[in-house]
PDB file of C-alpha atoms in Angstrom:
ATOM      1  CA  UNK X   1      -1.825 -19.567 -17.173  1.00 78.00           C
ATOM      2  CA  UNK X   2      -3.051 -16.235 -15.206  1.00 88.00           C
ATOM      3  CA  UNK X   3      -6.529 -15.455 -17.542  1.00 92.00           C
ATOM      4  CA  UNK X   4      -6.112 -11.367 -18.415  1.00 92.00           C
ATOM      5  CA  UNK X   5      -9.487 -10.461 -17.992  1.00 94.00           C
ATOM      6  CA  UNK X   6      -8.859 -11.028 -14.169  1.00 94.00           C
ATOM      7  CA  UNK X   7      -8.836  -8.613 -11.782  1.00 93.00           C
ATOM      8  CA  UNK X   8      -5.359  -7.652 -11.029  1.00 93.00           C
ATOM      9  CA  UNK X   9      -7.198  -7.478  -7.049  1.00 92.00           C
ATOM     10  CA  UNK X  10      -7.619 -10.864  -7.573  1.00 91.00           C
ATOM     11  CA  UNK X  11      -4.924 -12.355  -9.118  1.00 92.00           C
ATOM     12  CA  UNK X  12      -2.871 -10.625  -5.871  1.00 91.00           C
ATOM     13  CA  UNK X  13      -5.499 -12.493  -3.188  1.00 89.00           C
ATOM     14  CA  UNK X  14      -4.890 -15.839  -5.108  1.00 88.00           C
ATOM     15  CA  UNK X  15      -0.875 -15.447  -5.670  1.00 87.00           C
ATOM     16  CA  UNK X  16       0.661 -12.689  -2.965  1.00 83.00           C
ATOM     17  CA  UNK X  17       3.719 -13.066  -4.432  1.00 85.00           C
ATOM     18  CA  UNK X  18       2.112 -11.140  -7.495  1.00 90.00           C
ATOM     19  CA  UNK X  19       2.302  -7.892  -5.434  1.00 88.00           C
ATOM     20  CA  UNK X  20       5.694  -7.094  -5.966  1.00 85.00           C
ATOM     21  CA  UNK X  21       5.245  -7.373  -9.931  1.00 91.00           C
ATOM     22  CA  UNK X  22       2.460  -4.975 -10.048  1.00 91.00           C
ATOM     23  CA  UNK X  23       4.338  -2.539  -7.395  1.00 87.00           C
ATOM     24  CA  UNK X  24       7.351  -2.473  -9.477  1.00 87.00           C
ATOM     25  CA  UNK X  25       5.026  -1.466 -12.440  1.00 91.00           C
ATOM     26  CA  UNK X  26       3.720   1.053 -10.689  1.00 87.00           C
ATOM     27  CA  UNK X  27      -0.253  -0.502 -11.274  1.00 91.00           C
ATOM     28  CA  UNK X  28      -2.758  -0.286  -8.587  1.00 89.00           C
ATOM     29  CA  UNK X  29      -3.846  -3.680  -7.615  1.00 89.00           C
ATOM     30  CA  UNK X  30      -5.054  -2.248  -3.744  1.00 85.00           C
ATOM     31  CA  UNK X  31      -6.924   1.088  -4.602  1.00 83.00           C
ATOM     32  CA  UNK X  32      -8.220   0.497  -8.154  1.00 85.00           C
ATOM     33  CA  UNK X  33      -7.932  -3.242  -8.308  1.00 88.00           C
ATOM     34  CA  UNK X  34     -11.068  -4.362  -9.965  1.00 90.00           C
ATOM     35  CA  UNK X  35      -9.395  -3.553 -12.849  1.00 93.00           C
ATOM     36  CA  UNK X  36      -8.284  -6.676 -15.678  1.00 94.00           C
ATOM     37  CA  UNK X  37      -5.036  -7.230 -16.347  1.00 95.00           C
ATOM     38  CA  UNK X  38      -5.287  -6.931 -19.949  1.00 95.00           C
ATOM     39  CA  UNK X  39      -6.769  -3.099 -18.996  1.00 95.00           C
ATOM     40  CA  UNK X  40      -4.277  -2.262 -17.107  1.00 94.00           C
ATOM     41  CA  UNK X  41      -1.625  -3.087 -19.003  1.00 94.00           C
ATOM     42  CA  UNK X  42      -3.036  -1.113 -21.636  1.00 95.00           C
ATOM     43  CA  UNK X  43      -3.472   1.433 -19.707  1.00 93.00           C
ATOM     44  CA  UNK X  44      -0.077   1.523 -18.543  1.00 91.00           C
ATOM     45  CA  UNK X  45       1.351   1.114 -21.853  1.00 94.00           C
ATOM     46  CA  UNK X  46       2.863  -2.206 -21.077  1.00 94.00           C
ATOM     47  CA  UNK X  47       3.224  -5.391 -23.159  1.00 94.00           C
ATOM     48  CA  UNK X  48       0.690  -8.033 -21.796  1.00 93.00           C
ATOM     49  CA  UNK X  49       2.298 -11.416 -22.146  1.00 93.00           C
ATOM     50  CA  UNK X  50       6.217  -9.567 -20.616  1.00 93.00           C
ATOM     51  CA  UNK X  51       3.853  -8.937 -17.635  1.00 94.00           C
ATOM     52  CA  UNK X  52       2.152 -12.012 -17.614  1.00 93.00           C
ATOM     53  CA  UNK X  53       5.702 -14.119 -18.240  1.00 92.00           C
ATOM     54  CA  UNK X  54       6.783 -11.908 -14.728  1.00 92.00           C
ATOM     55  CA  UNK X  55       3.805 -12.460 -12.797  1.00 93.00           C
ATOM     56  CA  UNK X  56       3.969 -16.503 -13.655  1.00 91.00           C
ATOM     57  CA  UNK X  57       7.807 -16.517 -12.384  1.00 90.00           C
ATOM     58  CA  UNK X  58       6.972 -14.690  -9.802  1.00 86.00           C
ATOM     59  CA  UNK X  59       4.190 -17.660  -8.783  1.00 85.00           C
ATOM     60  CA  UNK X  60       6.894 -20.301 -10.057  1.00 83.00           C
ATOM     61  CA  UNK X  61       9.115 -19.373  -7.904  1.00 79.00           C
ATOM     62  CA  UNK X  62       7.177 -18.382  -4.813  1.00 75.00           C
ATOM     63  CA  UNK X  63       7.980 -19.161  -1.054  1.00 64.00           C
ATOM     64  CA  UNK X  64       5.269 -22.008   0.651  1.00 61.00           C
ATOM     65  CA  UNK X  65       1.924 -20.647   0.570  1.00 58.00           C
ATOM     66  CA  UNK X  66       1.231 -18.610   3.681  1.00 69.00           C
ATOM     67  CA  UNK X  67      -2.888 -18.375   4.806  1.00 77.00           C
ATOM     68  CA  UNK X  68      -5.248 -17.053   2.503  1.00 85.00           C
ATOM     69  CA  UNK X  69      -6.840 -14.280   4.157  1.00 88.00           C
ATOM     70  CA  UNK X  70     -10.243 -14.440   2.558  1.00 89.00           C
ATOM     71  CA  UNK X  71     -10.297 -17.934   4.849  1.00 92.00           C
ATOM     72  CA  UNK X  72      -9.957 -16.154   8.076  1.00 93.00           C
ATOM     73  CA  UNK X  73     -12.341 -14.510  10.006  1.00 95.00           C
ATOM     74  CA  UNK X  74     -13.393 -11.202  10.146  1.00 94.00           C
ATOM     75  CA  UNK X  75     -11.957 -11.305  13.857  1.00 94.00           C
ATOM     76  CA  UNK X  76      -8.729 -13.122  12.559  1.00 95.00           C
ATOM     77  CA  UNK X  77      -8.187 -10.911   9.633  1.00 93.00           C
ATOM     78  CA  UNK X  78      -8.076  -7.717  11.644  1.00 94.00           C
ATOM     79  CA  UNK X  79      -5.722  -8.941  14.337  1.00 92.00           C
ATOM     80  CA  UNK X  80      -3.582 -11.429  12.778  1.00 88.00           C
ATOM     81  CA  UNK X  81      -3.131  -9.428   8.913  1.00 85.00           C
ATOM     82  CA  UNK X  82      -4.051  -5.493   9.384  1.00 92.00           C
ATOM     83  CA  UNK X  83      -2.924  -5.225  13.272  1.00 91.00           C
ATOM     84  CA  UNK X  84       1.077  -5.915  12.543  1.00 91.00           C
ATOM     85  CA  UNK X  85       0.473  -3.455   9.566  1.00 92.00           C
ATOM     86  CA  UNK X  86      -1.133  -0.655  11.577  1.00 94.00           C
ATOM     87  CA  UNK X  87       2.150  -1.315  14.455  1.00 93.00           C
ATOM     88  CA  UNK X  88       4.356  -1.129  11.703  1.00 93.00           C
ATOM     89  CA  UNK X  89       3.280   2.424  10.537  1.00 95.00           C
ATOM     90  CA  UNK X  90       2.433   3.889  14.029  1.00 94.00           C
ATOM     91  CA  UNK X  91       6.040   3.300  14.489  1.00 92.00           C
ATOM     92  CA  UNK X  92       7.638   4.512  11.549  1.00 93.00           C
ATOM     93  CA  UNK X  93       5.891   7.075  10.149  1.00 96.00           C
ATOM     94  CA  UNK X  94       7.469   9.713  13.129  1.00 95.00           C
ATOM     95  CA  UNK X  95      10.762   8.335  12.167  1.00 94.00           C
ATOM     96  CA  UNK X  96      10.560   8.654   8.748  1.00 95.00           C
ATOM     97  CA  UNK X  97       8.550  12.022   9.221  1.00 97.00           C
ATOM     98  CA  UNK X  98      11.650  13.689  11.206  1.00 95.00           C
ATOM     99  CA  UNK X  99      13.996  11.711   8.573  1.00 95.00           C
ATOM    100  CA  UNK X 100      12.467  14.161   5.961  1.00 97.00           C
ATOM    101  CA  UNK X 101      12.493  16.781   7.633  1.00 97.00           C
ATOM    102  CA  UNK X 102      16.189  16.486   8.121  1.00 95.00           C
ATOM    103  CA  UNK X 103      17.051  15.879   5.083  1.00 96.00           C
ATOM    104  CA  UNK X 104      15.432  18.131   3.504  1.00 97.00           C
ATOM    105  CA  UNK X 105      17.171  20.922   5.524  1.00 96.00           C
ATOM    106  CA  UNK X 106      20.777  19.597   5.100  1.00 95.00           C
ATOM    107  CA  UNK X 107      20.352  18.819   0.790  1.00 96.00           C
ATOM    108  CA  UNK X 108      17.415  21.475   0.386  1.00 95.00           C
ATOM    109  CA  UNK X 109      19.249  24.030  -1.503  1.00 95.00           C
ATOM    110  CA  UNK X 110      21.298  21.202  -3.382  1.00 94.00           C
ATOM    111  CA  UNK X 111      17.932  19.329  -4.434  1.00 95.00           C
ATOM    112  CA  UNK X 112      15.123  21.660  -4.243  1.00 95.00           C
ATOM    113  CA  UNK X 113      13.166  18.274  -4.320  1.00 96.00           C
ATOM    114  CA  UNK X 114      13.486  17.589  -1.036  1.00 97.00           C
ATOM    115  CA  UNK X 115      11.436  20.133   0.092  1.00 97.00           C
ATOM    116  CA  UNK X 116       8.572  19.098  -1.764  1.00 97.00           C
ATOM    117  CA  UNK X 117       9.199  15.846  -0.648  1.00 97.00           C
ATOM    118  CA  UNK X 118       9.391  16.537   2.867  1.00 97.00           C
ATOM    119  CA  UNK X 119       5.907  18.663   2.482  1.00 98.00           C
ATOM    120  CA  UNK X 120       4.530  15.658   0.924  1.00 98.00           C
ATOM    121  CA  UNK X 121       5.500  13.154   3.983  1.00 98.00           C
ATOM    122  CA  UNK X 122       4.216  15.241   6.618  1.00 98.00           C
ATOM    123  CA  UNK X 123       0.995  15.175   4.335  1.00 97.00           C
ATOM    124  CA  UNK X 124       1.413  11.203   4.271  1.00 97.00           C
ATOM    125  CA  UNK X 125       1.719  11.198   8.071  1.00 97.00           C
ATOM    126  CA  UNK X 126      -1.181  13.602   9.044  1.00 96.00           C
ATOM    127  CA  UNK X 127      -3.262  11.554   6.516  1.00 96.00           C
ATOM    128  CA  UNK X 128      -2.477   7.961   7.916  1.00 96.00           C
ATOM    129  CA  UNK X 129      -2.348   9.067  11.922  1.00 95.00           C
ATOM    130  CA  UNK X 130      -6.089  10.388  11.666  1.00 95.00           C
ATOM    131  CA  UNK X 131      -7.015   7.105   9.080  1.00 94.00           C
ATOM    132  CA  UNK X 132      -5.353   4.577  11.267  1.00 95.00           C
ATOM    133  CA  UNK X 133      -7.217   5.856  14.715  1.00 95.00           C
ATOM    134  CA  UNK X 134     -10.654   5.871  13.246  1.00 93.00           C
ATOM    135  CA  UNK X 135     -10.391   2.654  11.883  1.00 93.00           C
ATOM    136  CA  UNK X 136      -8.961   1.172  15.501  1.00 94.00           C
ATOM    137  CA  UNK X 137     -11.109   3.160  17.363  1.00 93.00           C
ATOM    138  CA  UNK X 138     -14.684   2.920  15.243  1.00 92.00           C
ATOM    139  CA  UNK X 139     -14.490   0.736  12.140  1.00 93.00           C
ATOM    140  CA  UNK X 140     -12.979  -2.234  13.336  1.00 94.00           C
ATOM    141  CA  UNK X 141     -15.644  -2.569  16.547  1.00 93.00           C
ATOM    142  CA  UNK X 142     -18.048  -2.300  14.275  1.00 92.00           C
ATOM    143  CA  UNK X 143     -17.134  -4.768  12.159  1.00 92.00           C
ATOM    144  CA  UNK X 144     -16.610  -6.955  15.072  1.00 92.00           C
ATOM    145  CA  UNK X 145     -19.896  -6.377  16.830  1.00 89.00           C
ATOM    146  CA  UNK X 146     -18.827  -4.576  19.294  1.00 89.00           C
ATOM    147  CA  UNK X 147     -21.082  -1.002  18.411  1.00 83.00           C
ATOM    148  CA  UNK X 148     -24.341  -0.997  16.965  1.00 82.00           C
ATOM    149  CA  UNK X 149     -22.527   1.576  14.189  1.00 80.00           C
ATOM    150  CA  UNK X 150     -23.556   0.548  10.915  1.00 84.00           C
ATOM    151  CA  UNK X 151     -20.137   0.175   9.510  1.00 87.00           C
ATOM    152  CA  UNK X 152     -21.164   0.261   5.631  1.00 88.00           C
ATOM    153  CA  UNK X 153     -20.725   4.630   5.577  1.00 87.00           C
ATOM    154  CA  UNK X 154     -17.645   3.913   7.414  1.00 90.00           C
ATOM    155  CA  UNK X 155     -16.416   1.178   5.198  1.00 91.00           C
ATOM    156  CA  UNK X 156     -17.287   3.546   1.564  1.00 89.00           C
ATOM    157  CA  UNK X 157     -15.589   6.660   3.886  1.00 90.00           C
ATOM    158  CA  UNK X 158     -12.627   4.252   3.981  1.00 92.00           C
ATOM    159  CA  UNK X 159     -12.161   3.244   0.552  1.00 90.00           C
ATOM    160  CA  UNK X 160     -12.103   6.864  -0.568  1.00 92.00           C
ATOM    161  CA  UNK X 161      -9.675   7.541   2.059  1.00 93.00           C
ATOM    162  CA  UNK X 162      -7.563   4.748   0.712  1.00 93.00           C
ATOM    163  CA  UNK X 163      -8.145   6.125  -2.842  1.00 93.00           C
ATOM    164  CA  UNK X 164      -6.122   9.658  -1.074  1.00 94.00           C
ATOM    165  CA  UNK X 165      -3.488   7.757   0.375  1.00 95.00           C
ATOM    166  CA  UNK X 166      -2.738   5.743  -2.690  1.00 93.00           C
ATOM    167  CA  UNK X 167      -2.171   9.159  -4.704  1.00 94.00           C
ATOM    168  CA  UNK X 168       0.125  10.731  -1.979  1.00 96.00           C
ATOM    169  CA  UNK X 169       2.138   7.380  -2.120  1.00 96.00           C
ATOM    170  CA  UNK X 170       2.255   7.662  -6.015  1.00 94.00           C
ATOM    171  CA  UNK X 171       3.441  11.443  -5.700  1.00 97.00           C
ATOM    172  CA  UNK X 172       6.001  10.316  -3.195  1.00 97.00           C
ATOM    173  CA  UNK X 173       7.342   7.784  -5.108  1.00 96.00           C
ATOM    174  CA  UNK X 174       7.290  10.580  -8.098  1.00 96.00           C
ATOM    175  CA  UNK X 175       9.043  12.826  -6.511  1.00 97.00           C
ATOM    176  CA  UNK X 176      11.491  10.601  -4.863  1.00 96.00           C
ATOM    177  CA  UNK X 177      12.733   9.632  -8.383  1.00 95.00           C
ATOM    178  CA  UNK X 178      11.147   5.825  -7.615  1.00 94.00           C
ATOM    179  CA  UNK X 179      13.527   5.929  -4.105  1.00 95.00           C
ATOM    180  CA  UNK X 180      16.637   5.365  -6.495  1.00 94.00           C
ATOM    181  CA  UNK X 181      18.900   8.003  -4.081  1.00 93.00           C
ATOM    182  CA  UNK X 182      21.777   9.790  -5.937  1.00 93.00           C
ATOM    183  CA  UNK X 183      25.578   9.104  -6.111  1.00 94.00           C
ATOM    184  CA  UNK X 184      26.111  12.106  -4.030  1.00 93.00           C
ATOM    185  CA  UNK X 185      23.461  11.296  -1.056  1.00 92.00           C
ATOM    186  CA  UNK X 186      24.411  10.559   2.491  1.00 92.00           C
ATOM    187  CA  UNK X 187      23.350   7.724   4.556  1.00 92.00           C
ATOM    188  CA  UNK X 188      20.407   9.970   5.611  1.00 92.00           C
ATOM    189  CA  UNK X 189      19.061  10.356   2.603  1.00 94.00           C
ATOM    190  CA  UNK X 190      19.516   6.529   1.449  1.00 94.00           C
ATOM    191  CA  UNK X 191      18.021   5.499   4.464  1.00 92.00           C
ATOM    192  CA  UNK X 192      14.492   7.994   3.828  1.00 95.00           C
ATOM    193  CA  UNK X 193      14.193   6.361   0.626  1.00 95.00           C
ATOM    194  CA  UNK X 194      14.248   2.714   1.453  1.00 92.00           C
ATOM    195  CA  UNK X 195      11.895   3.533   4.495  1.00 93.00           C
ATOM    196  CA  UNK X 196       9.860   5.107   2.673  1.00 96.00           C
ATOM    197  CA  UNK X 197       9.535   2.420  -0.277  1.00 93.00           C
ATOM    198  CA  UNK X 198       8.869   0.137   2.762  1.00 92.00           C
ATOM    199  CA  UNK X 199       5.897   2.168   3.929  1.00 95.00           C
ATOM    200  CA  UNK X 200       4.700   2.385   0.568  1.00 94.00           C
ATOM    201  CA  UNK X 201       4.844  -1.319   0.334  1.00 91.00           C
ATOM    202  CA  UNK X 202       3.117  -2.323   3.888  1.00 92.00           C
ATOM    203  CA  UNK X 203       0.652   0.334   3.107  1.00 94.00           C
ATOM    204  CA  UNK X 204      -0.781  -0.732  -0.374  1.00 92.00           C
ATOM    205  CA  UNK X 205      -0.533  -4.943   1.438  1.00 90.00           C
ATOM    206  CA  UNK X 206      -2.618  -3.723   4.263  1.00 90.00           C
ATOM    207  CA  UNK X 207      -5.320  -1.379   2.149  1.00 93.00           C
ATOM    208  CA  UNK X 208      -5.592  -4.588  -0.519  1.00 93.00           C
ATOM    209  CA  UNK X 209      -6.720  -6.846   2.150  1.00 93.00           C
ATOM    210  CA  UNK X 210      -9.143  -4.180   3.885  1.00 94.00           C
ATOM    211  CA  UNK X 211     -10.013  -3.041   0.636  1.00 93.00           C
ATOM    212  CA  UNK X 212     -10.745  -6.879  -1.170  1.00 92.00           C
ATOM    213  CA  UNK X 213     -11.261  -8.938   1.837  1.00 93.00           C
ATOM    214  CA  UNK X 214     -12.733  -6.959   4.565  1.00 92.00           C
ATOM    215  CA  UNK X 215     -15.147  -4.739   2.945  1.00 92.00           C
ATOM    216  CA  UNK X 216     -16.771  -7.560   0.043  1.00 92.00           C
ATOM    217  CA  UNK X 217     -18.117  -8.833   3.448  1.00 91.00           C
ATOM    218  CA  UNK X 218     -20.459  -6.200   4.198  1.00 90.00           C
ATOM    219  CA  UNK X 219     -20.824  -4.584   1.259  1.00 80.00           C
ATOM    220  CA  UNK X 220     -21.358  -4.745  -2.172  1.00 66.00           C
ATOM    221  CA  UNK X 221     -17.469  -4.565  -4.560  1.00 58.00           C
ATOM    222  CA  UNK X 222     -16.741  -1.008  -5.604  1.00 54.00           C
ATOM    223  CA  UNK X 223     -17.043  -0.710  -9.093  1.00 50.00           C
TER     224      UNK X 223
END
């Protein structure tokens, strides 16, 4: 049995397959993870033991156990876990950028929404070009030895960064109605939604691991 007074951070590093239960609850296990379970399901309003009964089918029924990260190396970590992440976003976020843009002008006057949502994306985008190239470019030589940068400054700058990104994400999803698309929309618009609920998801995997892995390493845990 998971314990409740757990971090839900680390109940996801022991049992990935927890990720998806939190995500579909909408409860930050990458941003604010040091949170228990038991307090965030208070928070949240939820019933404790329904989430726990999800979270241990979701371990029952889970897929053979893929590496634990926190066994890797710092080297190992960035290039075999948060490089495919970064690849993934530098190539959709244009896509899905444009996507909104689109769709927004076709359905705009029909859903007013869309505007707001499309505003909000090329937020998202700007956000996670500028994050993505400092990290590449500065945080992750540093962490590897290659600069004599200090990366500590670099490594609080990030987790406040990640705290942004995690509330444009949550707005997105807001005002995207939780990506569930109407009768009425068009291929277009199905197809923003489920990219972006895919970006959502790669996003919050990728921050949880530099957030709970890569940072406890040189720093002390956020509070």
């Amino acid at each position: 049995m998971l314990d409740p007074t757990t971090s839900v951070s680390a109940i996801v590093l022991d049992h990935s397959e927890t990720a998806a239960v939190f995500s579909r609850h909408k409860i930050d296990y990458c941003c604010r993870g040091e949170r228990s379970l038991a307090d965030v399901c208070t928070t949240a309003g939820l019933d404790l033991q329904d989430v726990l009964g999800e979270l241990e089918t979701a371990i029952a029924r889970r897929q053979p156990k893929t590496v634990d990260p926190r066994s890797l190396s710092t080297r190992d970590v960035i290039v075999k876990l948060i490089a495919p992440h970064h690849q993934f976003l530098h190539r959709n976020l244009p896509f899905v950028q444009s996507l909104a843009t689109k769709v927004a002008r076709v359905h705009g006057d029909k859903e007013p929404s869309l505007r707001e949502l499309s505003r909000l994306v090329d937020g998202l985008v700007s956000s996670l070009t500028v994050h993505l190239e400092e990290e590449e470019q500065i945080l992750f030589p540093a962490l590897l030895g290659m600069s004599d940068a200090d990366p500590t400054t670099m490594l609080a700058d990030m987790r406040n960064e990640h705290l942004a990104v995690g509330a444009m994400l949550a707005q997105i999803r807001m005002t995207a109605v939780d990506f569930t698309p109407p009768s009425w929309a068009c291929n277009s618009y199905r197809t923003l939604l489920k990219e972006l609920a895919e970006i959502e998801r790669d996003t919050l995997e990728h921050v949880h691991i530099e957030n709970h892995v890569l940072a406890p390493r040189f720093m002390a845990p956020a509070s």
